mmCIF file of C-alpha atoms in Angstrom:
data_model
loop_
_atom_site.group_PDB
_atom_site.id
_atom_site.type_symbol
_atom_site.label_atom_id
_atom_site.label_comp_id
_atom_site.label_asym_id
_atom_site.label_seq_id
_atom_site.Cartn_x
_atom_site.Cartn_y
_atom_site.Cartn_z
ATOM 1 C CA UNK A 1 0.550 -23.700 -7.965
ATOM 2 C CA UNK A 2 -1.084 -26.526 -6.217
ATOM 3 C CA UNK A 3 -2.145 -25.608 -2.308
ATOM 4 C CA UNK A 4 -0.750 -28.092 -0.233
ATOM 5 C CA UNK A 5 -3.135 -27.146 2.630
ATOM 6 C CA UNK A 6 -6.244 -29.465 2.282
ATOM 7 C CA UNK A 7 -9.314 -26.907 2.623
ATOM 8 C CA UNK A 8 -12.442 -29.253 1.716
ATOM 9 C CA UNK A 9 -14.118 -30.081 4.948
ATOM 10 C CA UNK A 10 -13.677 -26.265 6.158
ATOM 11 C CA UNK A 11 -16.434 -24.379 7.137
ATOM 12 C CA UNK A 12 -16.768 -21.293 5.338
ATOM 13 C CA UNK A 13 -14.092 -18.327 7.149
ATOM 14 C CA UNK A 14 -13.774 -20.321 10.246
ATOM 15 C CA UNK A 15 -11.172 -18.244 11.563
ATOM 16 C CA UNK A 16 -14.018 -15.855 11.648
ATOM 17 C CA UNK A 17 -16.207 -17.063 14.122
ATOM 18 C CA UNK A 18 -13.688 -19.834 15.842
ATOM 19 C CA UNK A 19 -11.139 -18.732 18.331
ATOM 20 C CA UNK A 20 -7.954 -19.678 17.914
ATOM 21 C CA UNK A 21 -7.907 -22.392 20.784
ATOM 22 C CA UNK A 22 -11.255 -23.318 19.345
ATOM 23 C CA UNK A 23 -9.352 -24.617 15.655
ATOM 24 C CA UNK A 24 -8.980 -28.301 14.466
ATOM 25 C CA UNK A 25 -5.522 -29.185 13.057
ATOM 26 C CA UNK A 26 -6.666 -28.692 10.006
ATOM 27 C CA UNK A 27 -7.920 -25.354 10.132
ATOM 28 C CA UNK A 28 -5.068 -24.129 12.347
ATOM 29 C CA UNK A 29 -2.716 -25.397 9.164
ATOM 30 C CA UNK A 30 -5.308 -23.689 6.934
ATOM 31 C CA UNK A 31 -4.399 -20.409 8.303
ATOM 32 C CA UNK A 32 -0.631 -20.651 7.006
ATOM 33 C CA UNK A 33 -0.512 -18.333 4.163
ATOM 34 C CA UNK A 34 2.598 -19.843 2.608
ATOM 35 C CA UNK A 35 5.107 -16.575 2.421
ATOM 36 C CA UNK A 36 7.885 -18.404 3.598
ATOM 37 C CA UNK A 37 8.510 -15.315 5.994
ATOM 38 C CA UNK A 38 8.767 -17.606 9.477
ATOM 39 C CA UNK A 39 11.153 -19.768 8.072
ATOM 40 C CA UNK A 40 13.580 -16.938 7.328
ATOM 41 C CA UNK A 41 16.673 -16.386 10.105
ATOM 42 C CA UNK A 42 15.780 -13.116 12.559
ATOM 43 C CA UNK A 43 18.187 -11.489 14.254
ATOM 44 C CA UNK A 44 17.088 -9.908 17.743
ATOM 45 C CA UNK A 45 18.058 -6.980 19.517
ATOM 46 C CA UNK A 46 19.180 -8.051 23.231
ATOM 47 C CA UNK A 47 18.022 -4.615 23.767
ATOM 48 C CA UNK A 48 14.987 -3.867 22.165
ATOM 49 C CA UNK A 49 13.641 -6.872 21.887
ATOM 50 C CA UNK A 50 12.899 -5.774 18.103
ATOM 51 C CA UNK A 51 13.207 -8.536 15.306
ATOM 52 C CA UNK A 52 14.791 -8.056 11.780
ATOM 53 C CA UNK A 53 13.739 -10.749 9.015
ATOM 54 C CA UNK A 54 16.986 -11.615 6.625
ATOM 55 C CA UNK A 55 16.244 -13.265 3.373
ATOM 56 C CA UNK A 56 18.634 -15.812 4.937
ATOM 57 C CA UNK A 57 16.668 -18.673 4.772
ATOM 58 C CA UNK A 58 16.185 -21.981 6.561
ATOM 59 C CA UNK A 59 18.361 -24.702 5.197
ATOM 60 C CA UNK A 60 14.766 -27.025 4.381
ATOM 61 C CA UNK A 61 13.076 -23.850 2.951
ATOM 62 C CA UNK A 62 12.143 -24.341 -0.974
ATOM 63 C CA UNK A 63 12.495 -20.715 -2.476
ATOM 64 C CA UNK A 64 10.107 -21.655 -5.212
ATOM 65 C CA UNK A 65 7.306 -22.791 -3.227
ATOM 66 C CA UNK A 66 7.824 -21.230 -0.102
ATOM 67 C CA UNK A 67 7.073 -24.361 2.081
ATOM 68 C CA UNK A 68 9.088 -26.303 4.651
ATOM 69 C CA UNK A 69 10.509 -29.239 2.285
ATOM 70 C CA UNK A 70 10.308 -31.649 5.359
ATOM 71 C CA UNK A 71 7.666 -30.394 7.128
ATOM 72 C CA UNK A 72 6.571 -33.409 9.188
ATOM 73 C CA UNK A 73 9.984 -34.192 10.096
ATOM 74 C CA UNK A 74 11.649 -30.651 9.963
ATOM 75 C CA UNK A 75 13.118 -31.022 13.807
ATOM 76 C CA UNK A 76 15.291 -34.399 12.712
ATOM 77 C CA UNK A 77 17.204 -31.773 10.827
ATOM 78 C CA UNK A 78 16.130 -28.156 12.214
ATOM 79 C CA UNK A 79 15.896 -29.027 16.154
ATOM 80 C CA UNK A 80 14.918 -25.319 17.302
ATOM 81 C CA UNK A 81 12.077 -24.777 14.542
ATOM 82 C CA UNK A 82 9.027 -23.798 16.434
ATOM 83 C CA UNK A 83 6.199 -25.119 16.531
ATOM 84 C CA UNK A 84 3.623 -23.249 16.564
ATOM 85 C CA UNK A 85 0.614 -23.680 18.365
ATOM 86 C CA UNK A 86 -2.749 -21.619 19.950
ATOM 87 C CA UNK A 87 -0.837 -22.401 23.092
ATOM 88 C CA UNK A 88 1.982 -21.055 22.753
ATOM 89 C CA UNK A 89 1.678 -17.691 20.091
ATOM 90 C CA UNK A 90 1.764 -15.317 22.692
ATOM 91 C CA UNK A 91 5.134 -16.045 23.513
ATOM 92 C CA UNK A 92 6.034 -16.388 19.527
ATOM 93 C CA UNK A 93 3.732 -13.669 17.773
ATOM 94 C CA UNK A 94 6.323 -10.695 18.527
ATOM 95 C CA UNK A 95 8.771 -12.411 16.035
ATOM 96 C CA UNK A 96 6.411 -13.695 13.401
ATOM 97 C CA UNK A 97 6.090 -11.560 10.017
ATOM 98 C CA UNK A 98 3.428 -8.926 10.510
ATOM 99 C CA UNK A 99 2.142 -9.951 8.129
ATOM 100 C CA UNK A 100 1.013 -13.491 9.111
ATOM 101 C CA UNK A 101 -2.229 -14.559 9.677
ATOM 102 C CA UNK A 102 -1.571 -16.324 12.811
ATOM 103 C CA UNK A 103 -0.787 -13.033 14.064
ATOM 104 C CA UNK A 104 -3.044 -11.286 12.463
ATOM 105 C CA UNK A 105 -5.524 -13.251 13.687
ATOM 106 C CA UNK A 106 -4.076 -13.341 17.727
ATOM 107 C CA UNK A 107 -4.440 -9.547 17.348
ATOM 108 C CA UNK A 108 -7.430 -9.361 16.389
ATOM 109 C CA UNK A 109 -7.333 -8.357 12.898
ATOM 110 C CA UNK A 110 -8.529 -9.428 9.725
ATOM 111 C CA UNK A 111 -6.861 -11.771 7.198
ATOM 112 C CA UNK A 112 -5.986 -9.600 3.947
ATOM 113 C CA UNK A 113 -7.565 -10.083 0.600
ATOM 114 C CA UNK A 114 -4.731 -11.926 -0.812
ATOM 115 C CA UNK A 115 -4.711 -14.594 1.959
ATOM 116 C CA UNK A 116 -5.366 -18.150 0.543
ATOM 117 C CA UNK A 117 -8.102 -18.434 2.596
ATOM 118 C CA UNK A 118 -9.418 -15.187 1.163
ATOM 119 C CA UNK A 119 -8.611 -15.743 -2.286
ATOM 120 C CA UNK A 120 -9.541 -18.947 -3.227
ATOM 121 C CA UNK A 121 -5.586 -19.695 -4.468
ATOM 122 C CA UNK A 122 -2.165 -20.456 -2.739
ATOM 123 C CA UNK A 123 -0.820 -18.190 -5.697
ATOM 124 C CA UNK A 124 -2.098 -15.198 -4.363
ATOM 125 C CA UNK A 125 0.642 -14.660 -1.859
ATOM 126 C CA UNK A 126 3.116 -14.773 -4.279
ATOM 127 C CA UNK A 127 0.982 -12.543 -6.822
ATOM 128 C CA UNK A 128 0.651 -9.932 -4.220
ATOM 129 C CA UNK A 129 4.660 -9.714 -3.409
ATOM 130 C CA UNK A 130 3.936 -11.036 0.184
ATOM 131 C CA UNK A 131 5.961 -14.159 -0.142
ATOM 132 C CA UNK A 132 9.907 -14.396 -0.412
ATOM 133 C CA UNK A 133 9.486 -16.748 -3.362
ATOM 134 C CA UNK A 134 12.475 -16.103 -4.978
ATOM 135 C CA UNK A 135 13.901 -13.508 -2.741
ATOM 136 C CA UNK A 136 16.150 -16.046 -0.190
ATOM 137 C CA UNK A 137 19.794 -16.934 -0.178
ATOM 138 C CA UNK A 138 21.168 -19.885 1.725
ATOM 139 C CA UNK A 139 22.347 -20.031 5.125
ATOM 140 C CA UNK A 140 24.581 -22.360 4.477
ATOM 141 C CA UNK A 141 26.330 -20.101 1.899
ATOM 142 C CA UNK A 142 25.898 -16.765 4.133
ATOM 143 C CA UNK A 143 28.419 -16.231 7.275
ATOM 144 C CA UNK A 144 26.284 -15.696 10.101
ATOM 145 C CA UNK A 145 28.413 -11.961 10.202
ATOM 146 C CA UNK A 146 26.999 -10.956 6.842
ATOM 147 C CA UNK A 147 23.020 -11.942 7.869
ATOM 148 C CA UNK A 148 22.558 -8.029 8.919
ATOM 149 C CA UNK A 149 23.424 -7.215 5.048
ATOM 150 C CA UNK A 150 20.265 -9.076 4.275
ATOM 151 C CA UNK A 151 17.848 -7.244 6.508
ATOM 152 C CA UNK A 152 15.076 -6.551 4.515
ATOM 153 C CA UNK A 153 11.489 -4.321 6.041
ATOM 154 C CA UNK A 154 8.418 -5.455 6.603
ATOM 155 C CA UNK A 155 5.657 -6.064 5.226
ATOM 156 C CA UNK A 156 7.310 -6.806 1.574
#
């Protein structure tokens, strides 16, 4: 699998010894492991606050790849997608998969082995069983009243 994240021109684990605020555009895209995991429909408790991940997926997700299949342009179609930026991840992080290395990162912790950034190799995500290649169905085929049969735990 090709990594569509350009990584020449990085300086060697960046996130490392750069602050979050601190990153370039291109590192901050760097950091995106490619699981797929943020671009899968949560459902929140109004009570709890807590966040279940569905493998209902966005309609512009590719379940192969894992990657946003108009990223540049994703809000002409998907208005409320986040974007999501050093600015505003404090307000985000509580929803984003735990095991993300934006959030990761925000808390303080280290990225994990099989991390592109780690590894060497986008395919590493999907080697370790992190990603949901595979693993989706559609939201356009799934009631919204079914989503809570497709709950699925975290990390996977």
């Amino acid at each position: 699998m090709t990594d569509p994240i350009p990584h020449n021109g990085l300086a060697p684990r960046f996130w490392e010894k750069k602050p979050l605020t601190k990153m370039s555009p291109t590192e901050w895209e760097a950091l995106c492991d490619g699981c797929g995991k943020c671009c899968l429909n949560k459902l929140e408790d109004e009570d709890t606050e807590e966040v279940a991940l569905t493998r209902v997926a966005c309609r512009l997700l590719d379940d192969a790849s894992c990657r946003c299949t108009h990223y540049e342009n994703r809000h002409q179609f998907v208005p409320d997608c986040i974007v999501l930026k050093p600015d505003n991840l404090d307000t985000h992080a509580y929803w984003m998969p735990r095991t993300c290395a934006y959030r990761l990162l925000w808390q303080g912790k280290p990225l994990p082995d099989w991390h592109p950034l780690i590894s060497g190799t986008a395919q590493s995500v999907h080697d370790a069983g992190i990603s949901v290649q595979g693993n989706t169905v559609s939201e356009f085929d799934t009631p919204f009243e079914e989503w809570e049969d497709y709950i699925i735990e975290e990390p996977l």
